[in-house]
mmCIF file of C-alpha atoms and ligand atoms in Angstrom:
data_model
loop_
_atom_site.group_PDB
_atom_site.id
_atom_site.type_symbol
_atom_site.label_atom_id
_atom_site.label_comp_id
_atom_site.label_asym_id
_atom_site.label_seq_id
_atom_site.Cartn_x
_atom_site.Cartn_y
_atom_site.Cartn_z
ATOM 1 C CA GLY A 58 18.742 -16.955 -36.770
ATOM 2 C CA LEU A 59 19.489 -15.201 -39.909
ATOM 3 C CA THR A 60 21.751 -16.701 -42.703
ATOM 4 C CA VAL A 61 24.558 -14.318 -42.939
ATOM 5 C CA VAL A 62 28.055 -14.307 -44.079
ATOM 6 C CA GLU A 63 30.780 -13.489 -41.658
ATOM 7 C CA VAL A 64 33.742 -11.500 -42.729
ATOM 8 C CA ASN A 65 36.413 -9.936 -40.109
ATOM 9 C CA ARG A 66 33.654 -10.484 -37.474
ATOM 10 C CA VAL A 67 31.140 -8.231 -39.545
ATOM 11 C CA HIS A 68 27.990 -9.928 -40.488
ATOM 12 C CA LEU A 69 27.054 -9.151 -44.247
ATOM 13 C CA PRO A 70 23.955 -10.104 -45.962
ATOM 14 C CA PRO A 71 24.040 -13.431 -47.894
ATOM 15 C CA PHE A 72 24.403 -11.904 -51.181
ATOM 16 C CA PRO A 73 25.006 -14.570 -53.852
ATOM 17 C CA ILE A 74 28.475 -15.667 -53.258
ATOM 18 C CA VAL A 75 29.671 -13.040 -50.812
ATOM 19 C CA GLU A 76 32.110 -15.343 -49.492
ATOM 20 C CA ASN A 77 33.869 -16.057 -52.734
ATOM 21 C CA ASN A 78 33.419 -12.230 -53.681
ATOM 22 C CA ILE A 79 34.385 -10.279 -50.727
ATOM 23 C CA ASN A 80 38.267 -10.714 -51.274
ATOM 24 C CA ASN A 81 37.212 -8.894 -54.302
ATOM 25 C CA TYR A 82 38.314 -6.025 -52.736
ATOM 26 C CA ASP A 83 42.119 -6.938 -52.302
ATOM 27 C CA LYS A 84 41.957 -7.154 -56.382
ATOM 28 C CA PHE A 85 40.012 -4.196 -56.800
ATOM 29 C CA HIS A 86 41.246 -1.494 -59.300
ATOM 30 C CA ALA A 87 39.706 2.048 -58.025
ATOM 31 C CA ARG A 88 39.040 4.562 -60.797
ATOM 32 C CA GLY A 89 39.129 8.428 -60.741
ATOM 33 C CA ASP A 90 35.672 8.531 -62.078
ATOM 34 C CA ASP A 91 34.065 5.694 -60.191
ATOM 35 C CA VAL A 92 30.959 6.542 -58.258
ATOM 36 C CA TRP A 93 30.226 4.903 -54.906
ATOM 37 C CA ILE A 94 26.736 4.442 -53.309
ATOM 38 C CA VAL A 95 27.513 3.464 -49.721
ATOM 39 C CA ASN A 96 25.072 2.977 -46.874
ATOM 40 C CA TRP A 97 23.655 0.741 -44.274
ATOM 41 C CA PRO A 98 21.383 -1.710 -46.078
ATOM 42 C CA LYS A 99 17.733 -0.464 -47.161
ATOM 43 C CA SER A 100 18.816 3.290 -46.789
ATOM 44 C CA GLY A 101 17.962 4.226 -50.593
ATOM 45 C CA THR A 102 20.588 2.138 -52.489
ATOM 46 C CA HIS A 103 18.401 1.483 -55.480
ATOM 47 C CA TRP A 104 16.788 4.967 -55.459
ATOM 48 C CA MET A 105 20.069 6.828 -55.539
ATOM 49 C CA TYR A 106 21.139 4.725 -58.340
ATOM 50 C CA GLU A 107 18.146 5.462 -60.617
ATOM 51 C CA VAL A 108 19.017 9.093 -59.857
ATOM 52 C CA ILE A 109 22.313 8.889 -60.790
ATOM 53 C CA LYS A 110 22.370 6.825 -63.892
ATOM 54 C CA LEU A 111 19.584 9.256 -65.457
ATOM 55 C CA LEU A 112 21.699 12.246 -64.701
ATOM 56 C CA MET A 113 24.937 10.348 -65.878
ATOM 57 C CA THR A 114 23.342 8.971 -69.085
ATOM 58 C CA GLY A 115 21.154 11.671 -70.129
ATOM 59 C CA ARG A 116 18.716 8.553 -70.645
ATOM 60 C CA GLU A 117 14.775 9.248 -70.207
ATOM 61 C CA GLU A 118 13.904 6.087 -68.631
ATOM 62 C CA LEU A 119 15.078 3.959 -65.711
ATOM 63 C CA THR A 120 17.612 1.354 -65.773
ATOM 64 C CA ASP A 121 16.297 -2.271 -66.620
ATOM 65 C CA SER A 122 17.776 -3.907 -63.578
ATOM 66 C CA ILE A 123 17.911 -7.311 -65.404
ATOM 67 C CA LYS A 124 20.467 -6.059 -67.866
ATOM 68 C CA GLU A 125 22.376 -3.739 -65.393
ATOM 69 C CA GLY A 126 21.509 -4.377 -61.913
ATOM 70 C CA THR A 127 23.072 -2.528 -58.996
ATOM 71 C CA MET A 128 26.895 -3.536 -58.851
ATOM 72 C CA PHE A 129 28.192 -4.881 -55.218
ATOM 73 C CA PRO A 130 31.738 -5.947 -55.498
ATOM 74 C CA GLU A 131 31.032 -7.884 -52.506
ATOM 75 C CA ALA A 132 28.594 -9.696 -54.533
ATOM 76 C CA CYS A 133 29.791 -10.350 -57.996
ATOM 77 C CA ALA A 134 32.714 -11.464 -59.925
ATOM 78 C CA VAL A 135 35.867 -9.241 -60.038
ATOM 79 C CA GLU A 136 36.058 -9.824 -63.798
ATOM 80 C CA SER A 137 32.904 -8.276 -64.363
ATOM 81 C CA LEU A 138 33.598 -4.967 -62.150
ATOM 82 C CA GLU A 139 36.968 -4.772 -64.490
ATOM 83 C CA LYS A 140 34.552 -4.965 -67.678
ATOM 84 C CA LEU A 141 32.359 -2.323 -66.658
ATOM 85 C CA PRO A 142 32.838 0.825 -68.963
ATOM 86 C CA SER A 143 33.358 4.054 -67.097
ATOM 87 C CA PRO A 144 32.105 5.846 -65.429
ATOM 88 C CA ARG A 145 30.830 2.994 -62.991
ATOM 89 C CA VAL A 146 28.350 3.212 -60.436
ATOM 90 C CA LEU A 147 29.012 0.910 -57.758
ATOM 91 C CA ASP A 148 27.364 0.107 -54.496
ATOM 92 C CA THR A 149 28.484 -1.200 -51.290
ATOM 93 C CA HIS A 150 27.200 -1.912 -47.704
ATOM 94 C CA VAL A 151 30.741 -2.714 -46.241
ATOM 95 C CA PRO A 152 31.640 -1.062 -43.169
ATOM 96 C CA LEU A 153 34.523 1.192 -43.549
ATOM 97 C CA LYS A 154 37.163 -1.230 -42.588
ATOM 98 C CA LEU A 155 36.398 -3.383 -45.463
ATOM 99 C CA PHE A 156 36.313 -0.850 -47.999
ATOM 100 C CA PRO A 157 39.658 -0.382 -50.229
ATOM 101 C CA GLU A 158 41.513 2.559 -49.521
ATOM 102 C CA GLU A 159 42.606 3.423 -52.893
ATOM 103 C CA ALA A 160 38.599 3.978 -53.757
ATOM 104 C CA LEU A 161 38.505 6.190 -50.798
ATOM 105 C CA LYS A 162 41.448 8.402 -52.240
ATOM 106 C CA LYS A 163 40.311 8.678 -55.704
ATOM 107 C CA SER A 164 36.720 7.958 -56.142
ATOM 108 C CA LYS A 165 33.428 10.052 -55.532
ATOM 109 C CA ILE A 166 31.352 8.572 -52.667
ATOM 110 C CA ILE A 167 27.527 9.298 -51.965
ATOM 111 C CA TYR A 168 26.733 8.224 -48.752
ATOM 112 C CA THR A 169 22.841 7.432 -47.993
ATOM 113 C CA LEU A 170 21.382 8.031 -44.589
ATOM 114 C CA ARG A 171 18.184 6.537 -43.407
ATOM 115 C CA ASN A 172 16.409 6.588 -40.098
ATOM 116 C CA PRO A 173 17.674 3.332 -38.564
ATOM 117 C CA LYS A 174 14.438 2.294 -37.483
ATOM 118 C CA ASP A 175 12.715 2.569 -40.796
ATOM 119 C CA ALA A 176 16.026 0.959 -42.304
ATOM 120 C CA PHE A 177 15.755 -2.370 -39.858
ATOM 121 C CA VAL A 178 11.880 -2.726 -40.603
ATOM 122 C CA SER A 179 12.766 -2.490 -44.265
ATOM 123 C CA ALA A 180 15.346 -5.216 -43.863
ATOM 124 C CA TYR A 181 13.095 -7.249 -41.964
ATOM 125 C CA TYR A 182 10.890 -7.741 -44.856
ATOM 126 C CA HIS A 183 13.726 -8.074 -47.235
ATOM 127 C CA MET A 184 15.333 -11.026 -45.403
ATOM 128 C CA LYS A 185 12.229 -12.584 -45.005
ATOM 129 C CA ASN A 186 11.147 -12.206 -48.736
ATOM 130 C CA ASP A 187 14.568 -12.905 -50.064
ATOM 131 C CA ARG A 188 15.124 -16.298 -51.428
ATOM 132 C CA SER A 189 18.465 -16.688 -50.192
ATOM 133 C CA VAL A 190 17.804 -15.492 -46.869
ATOM 134 C CA SER A 191 14.362 -16.712 -45.946
ATOM 135 C CA TYR A 192 14.365 -15.417 -42.504
ATOM 136 C CA GLU A 193 11.704 -17.106 -40.683
ATOM 137 C CA GLY A 194 11.993 -15.339 -37.425
ATOM 138 C CA SER A 195 9.674 -12.555 -36.042
ATOM 139 C CA TRP A 196 10.141 -8.812 -36.329
ATOM 140 C CA ASN A 197 10.646 -8.932 -32.513
ATOM 141 C CA GLY A 198 14.029 -11.461 -33.305
ATOM 142 C CA PHE A 199 15.056 -9.501 -36.094
ATOM 143 C CA PHE A 200 15.067 -6.243 -33.784
ATOM 144 C CA GLU A 201 17.197 -7.863 -31.322
ATOM 145 C CA LEU A 202 19.446 -8.998 -33.990
ATOM 146 C CA SER A 203 19.748 -5.698 -35.397
ATOM 147 C CA VAL A 204 20.316 -3.678 -31.756
ATOM 148 C CA ASP A 205 22.959 -6.024 -31.117
ATOM 149 C CA GLU A 206 26.288 -5.140 -32.718
ATOM 150 C CA ASN A 207 27.445 -8.753 -32.866
ATOM 151 C CA THR A 208 24.535 -9.814 -35.047
ATOM 152 C CA CYS A 209 23.756 -6.777 -36.910
ATOM 153 C CA LEU A 210 23.845 -6.862 -40.423
ATOM 154 C CA CYS A 211 27.194 -5.175 -41.817
ATOM 155 C CA GLY A 212 28.461 -4.519 -38.197
ATOM 156 C CA SER A 213 25.924 -2.278 -36.428
ATOM 157 C CA TRP A 214 24.144 0.871 -37.752
ATOM 158 C CA PHE A 215 25.940 3.210 -35.546
ATOM 159 C CA ASP A 216 29.354 1.886 -36.325
ATOM 160 C CA HIS A 217 28.681 2.004 -40.157
ATOM 161 C CA VAL A 218 27.669 5.727 -39.882
ATOM 162 C CA ALA A 219 30.228 6.707 -37.271
ATOM 163 C CA ASP A 220 33.051 5.179 -39.254
ATOM 164 C CA TRP A 221 31.979 6.181 -42.472
ATOM 165 C CA MET A 222 31.418 9.911 -41.283
ATOM 166 C CA GLU A 223 34.619 10.036 -39.668
ATOM 167 C CA VAL A 224 36.480 9.876 -43.281
ATOM 168 C CA LEU A 225 33.695 11.282 -45.148
ATOM 169 C CA GLU A 226 33.242 14.749 -43.324
ATOM 170 C CA ASN A 227 34.927 17.586 -44.884
ATOM 171 C CA ASN A 228 35.983 15.304 -48.025
ATOM 172 C CA PRO A 229 35.285 17.189 -51.364
ATOM 173 C CA ASN A 230 34.850 13.763 -52.929
ATOM 174 C CA ALA A 231 31.945 12.700 -50.514
ATOM 175 C CA LEU A 232 28.301 13.854 -50.482
ATOM 176 C CA VAL A 233 25.854 12.541 -47.532
ATOM 177 C CA VAL A 234 22.197 12.479 -48.746
ATOM 178 C CA LYS A 235 19.481 11.871 -46.162
ATOM 179 C CA TYR A 236 16.647 9.525 -47.132
ATOM 180 C CA GLU A 237 14.013 11.762 -45.613
ATOM 181 C CA ASP A 238 15.267 14.866 -47.345
ATOM 182 C CA MET A 239 14.611 12.855 -50.565
ATOM 183 C CA LYS A 240 11.314 12.322 -49.609
ATOM 184 C CA ARG A 241 10.642 15.882 -48.519
ATOM 185 C CA ASP A 242 12.082 17.622 -51.656
ATOM 186 C CA LEU A 243 13.640 14.983 -54.163
ATOM 187 C CA LYS A 244 14.292 17.755 -56.645
ATOM 188 C CA LYS A 245 16.558 19.715 -54.391
ATOM 189 C CA GLU A 246 18.396 16.370 -53.734
ATOM 190 C CA VAL A 247 18.802 15.461 -57.485
ATOM 191 C CA ARG A 248 20.010 18.950 -58.098
ATOM 192 C CA ARG A 249 22.501 18.668 -55.071
ATOM 193 C CA VAL A 250 23.836 15.012 -56.767
ATOM 194 C CA ALA A 251 24.017 16.526 -60.131
ATOM 195 C CA GLU A 252 26.005 19.282 -59.092
ATOM 196 C CA PHE A 253 28.533 17.272 -56.750
ATOM 197 C CA LEU A 254 28.869 14.981 -59.585
ATOM 198 C CA GLY A 255 29.426 17.412 -62.358
ATOM 199 C CA TYR A 256 26.523 16.512 -64.513
ATOM 200 C CA THR A 257 24.450 19.946 -63.924
ATOM 201 C CA LYS A 258 21.516 19.841 -66.050
ATOM 202 C CA SER A 259 18.598 21.912 -66.970
ATOM 203 C CA GLU A 260 15.374 22.248 -65.096
ATOM 204 C CA GLU A 261 13.558 20.315 -67.542
ATOM 205 C CA VAL A 262 15.854 17.193 -66.839
ATOM 206 C CA TYR A 263 15.654 17.538 -62.951
ATOM 207 C CA GLU A 264 12.064 17.596 -63.349
ATOM 208 C CA ASN A 265 12.113 14.388 -65.462
ATOM 209 C CA VAL A 266 14.453 12.664 -62.895
ATOM 210 C CA THR A 267 12.235 13.561 -60.175
ATOM 211 C CA LYS A 268 9.242 12.433 -61.989
ATOM 212 C CA LYS A 269 11.011 8.834 -62.559
ATOM 213 C CA CYS A 270 12.091 8.448 -59.492
ATOM 214 C CA SER A 271 9.038 8.833 -57.656
ATOM 215 C CA PHE A 272 8.217 5.735 -55.488
ATOM 216 C CA GLY A 273 5.180 5.153 -57.498
ATOM 217 C CA HIS A 274 6.885 5.262 -60.851
ATOM 218 C CA MET A 275 9.653 3.218 -60.014
ATOM 219 C CA LYS A 276 7.426 0.422 -58.324
ATOM 220 C CA LYS A 277 5.519 0.262 -61.508
ATOM 221 C CA ALA A 278 8.158 0.582 -63.928
ATOM 222 C CA LYS A 279 11.062 -1.325 -62.533
ATOM 223 C CA LYS A 280 11.531 -4.749 -63.416
ATOM 224 C CA GLU A 281 13.110 -7.291 -60.762
ATOM 225 C CA PRO A 282 14.550 -10.728 -61.344
ATOM 226 C CA LYS A 283 11.964 -13.133 -60.624
ATOM 227 C CA CYS A 284 14.331 -15.770 -58.943
ATOM 228 C CA PHE A 285 15.536 -13.303 -56.396
ATOM 229 C CA TRP A 286 12.086 -12.862 -54.116
ATOM 230 C CA LYS A 287 9.466 -15.256 -52.811
ATOM 231 C CA PRO A 288 6.136 -14.000 -53.737
ATOM 232 C CA GLY A 289 5.164 -10.778 -52.408
ATOM 233 C CA GLY A 290 8.847 -9.561 -52.150
ATOM 234 C CA SER A 291 10.004 -6.320 -53.679
ATOM 235 C CA MET A 292 12.772 -3.874 -53.354
ATOM 236 C CA TYR A 293 10.201 -0.980 -53.643
ATOM 237 C CA ARG A 294 7.921 -2.251 -50.573
ATOM 238 C CA LYS A 295 6.193 1.049 -49.189
ATOM 239 C CA GLY A 296 9.005 3.402 -49.610
ATOM 240 C CA ILE A 297 7.822 5.844 -46.700
ATOM 241 C CA VAL A 298 9.301 7.734 -43.745
ATOM 242 C CA GLY A 299 7.919 6.118 -40.252
ATOM 243 C CA ASP A 300 6.985 2.871 -41.108
ATOM 244 C CA TRP A 301 8.828 1.797 -37.936
ATOM 245 C CA LYS A 302 5.888 3.050 -35.761
ATOM 246 C CA ASN A 303 3.818 0.233 -37.189
ATOM 247 C CA HIS A 304 6.287 -2.342 -35.701
ATOM 248 C CA PHE A 305 8.254 -1.050 -32.835
ATOM 249 C CA THR A 306 6.628 -1.874 -29.654
ATOM 250 C CA VAL A 307 7.081 0.756 -26.697
ATOM 251 C CA ALA A 308 9.616 -1.180 -24.988
ATOM 252 C CA GLN A 309 11.709 -1.731 -28.373
ATOM 253 C CA ASN A 310 11.487 1.988 -28.929
ATOM 254 C CA GLU A 311 12.933 2.791 -25.541
ATOM 255 C CA LYS A 312 15.676 0.336 -26.015
ATOM 256 C CA PHE A 313 16.460 1.657 -29.405
ATOM 257 C CA ASN A 314 16.303 5.200 -28.265
ATOM 258 C CA ALA A 315 18.698 4.321 -25.088
ATOM 259 C CA ILE A 316 21.369 2.934 -27.339
ATOM 260 C CA PHE A 317 20.867 5.984 -29.992
ATOM 261 C CA ASN A 318 21.122 8.581 -27.200
ATOM 262 C CA GLU A 319 24.410 6.860 -25.854
ATOM 263 C CA LYS A 320 26.134 6.987 -29.450
ATOM 264 C CA ARG A 321 24.493 9.828 -31.190
ATOM 265 C CA ASN A 322 27.565 12.044 -30.418
ATOM 266 C CA LYS A 323 29.825 9.578 -32.175
ATOM 267 C CA LEU A 324 27.816 9.836 -35.234
ATOM 268 C CA ARG A 325 29.373 13.116 -36.536
ATOM 269 C CA VAL A 326 26.131 14.227 -38.630
ATOM 270 C CA SER A 327 23.011 15.773 -37.657
ATOM 271 C CA VAL A 328 20.037 13.326 -37.589
ATOM 272 C CA ASP A 329 16.866 15.190 -37.799
ATOM 273 C CA PHE A 330 14.691 12.067 -38.207
ATOM 274 C CA GLU A 331 11.911 11.403 -35.646
ATOM 275 C CA LEU A 332 12.956 9.210 -33.157
HETATM 276 P P1 LIG B 556 10.918 0.133 -47.682
HETATM 277 O O1 LIG B 556 11.170 -1.312 -47.248
HETATM 278 O O2 LIG B 556 10.762 0.819 -46.562
HETATM 279 O O3 LIG B 556 9.466 0.390 -48.534
HETATM 280 P P2 LIG B 556 17.699 -0.426 -50.835
HETATM 281 O O4 LIG B 556 17.313 0.230 -52.425
HETATM 282 O O5 LIG B 556 18.677 0.264 -50.120
HETATM 283 O O6 LIG B 556 17.494 -1.753 -50.536
HETATM 284 O O7 LIG B 556 16.440 0.607 -49.834
HETATM 285 C C1 LIG B 556 15.061 -0.077 -50.601
HETATM 286 C C2 LIG B 556 13.950 0.659 -49.649
HETATM 287 O O8 LIG B 556 14.165 2.060 -50.360
HETATM 288 C C3 LIG B 556 12.684 0.401 -49.737
HETATM 289 O O9 LIG B 556 12.046 0.983 -48.282
HETATM 290 C C4 LIG B 556 12.053 0.969 -50.876
HETATM 291 O O10 LIG B 556 10.688 1.122 -50.753
HETATM 292 C C5 LIG B 556 12.938 2.402 -50.705
HETATM 293 N N1 LIG B 556 12.633 2.908 -52.070
HETATM 294 C C6 LIG B 556 13.087 2.547 -53.047
HETATM 295 N N2 LIG B 556 12.845 3.319 -54.317
HETATM 296 C C7 LIG B 556 12.167 4.460 -53.532
HETATM 297 C C8 LIG B 556 11.374 5.849 -53.956
HETATM 298 N N3 LIG B 556 11.663 5.987 -55.333
HETATM 299 N N4 LIG B 556 11.016 6.635 -53.110
HETATM 300 C C9 LIG B 556 10.880 6.106 -51.774
HETATM 301 N N5 LIG B 556 11.413 5.039 -51.431
HETATM 302 C C10 LIG B 556 12.063 4.304 -52.063
#
């Protein structure tokens, strides 16, 4: 099995102290200039965070994760969120029903979407190597947990996407960015994000952000808290499209696609990734 924290029948990753902090959302004060990165886990959170931070601060270099890590309200103390200077960049993996309405009304939201097959594979390695989870099952076991809505992290990929898209589509305060598009043409997506957030910059700045946010540079330059991973673990594992092909069996692929085809109409977003 997988060590997870259950809130309102949703399984959340056992970030340090999710149990203590999930109620942060009841006490949470949204700000008009908050920027949220929302997604199902392993869909490009840290990547988007660096893009936004570079645009927002005008800095040349990536953030120091040891000093200013990504902030998940479901995983950190509410006081530390209140102390963050504006504009805050916050992350969350929670399904829509756990997200505060006030934030939905007044803050900006960037939803990152990734082929769930690749996200499942990425989540498998994360859960295996994360010291606080230490998933010891096989890929086959993890696949079964992920396609079952009762055991899937964050309450099923399909529901996560469908519920969020319903409130984000046609919302001028929201932008959907696809991981695969970032892989295809990062500069184009950097420019979209900049224009959406109101940080329109010169071509030179977009070039720099694109360079600094390449997988190679991030993997090399980002320091990760040592205590977080078992040896070999990293937030920057492979960073490719299609690694699922090295993991999904033919039967798993058929099972996944059957569910996908049954639910795809509910997703409200064009999904052009390879199935
Ligand atoms: P893989 O495990 O497939 O390599 P998150 O930040 O949401 O936890 O997502 C982590 C995934 O995003 C990992 O996927 C990681 O390698 C990938 N990623 C992080 N930075 C990236 C970058 N600059 N380019 C491409 N992929 C990146």
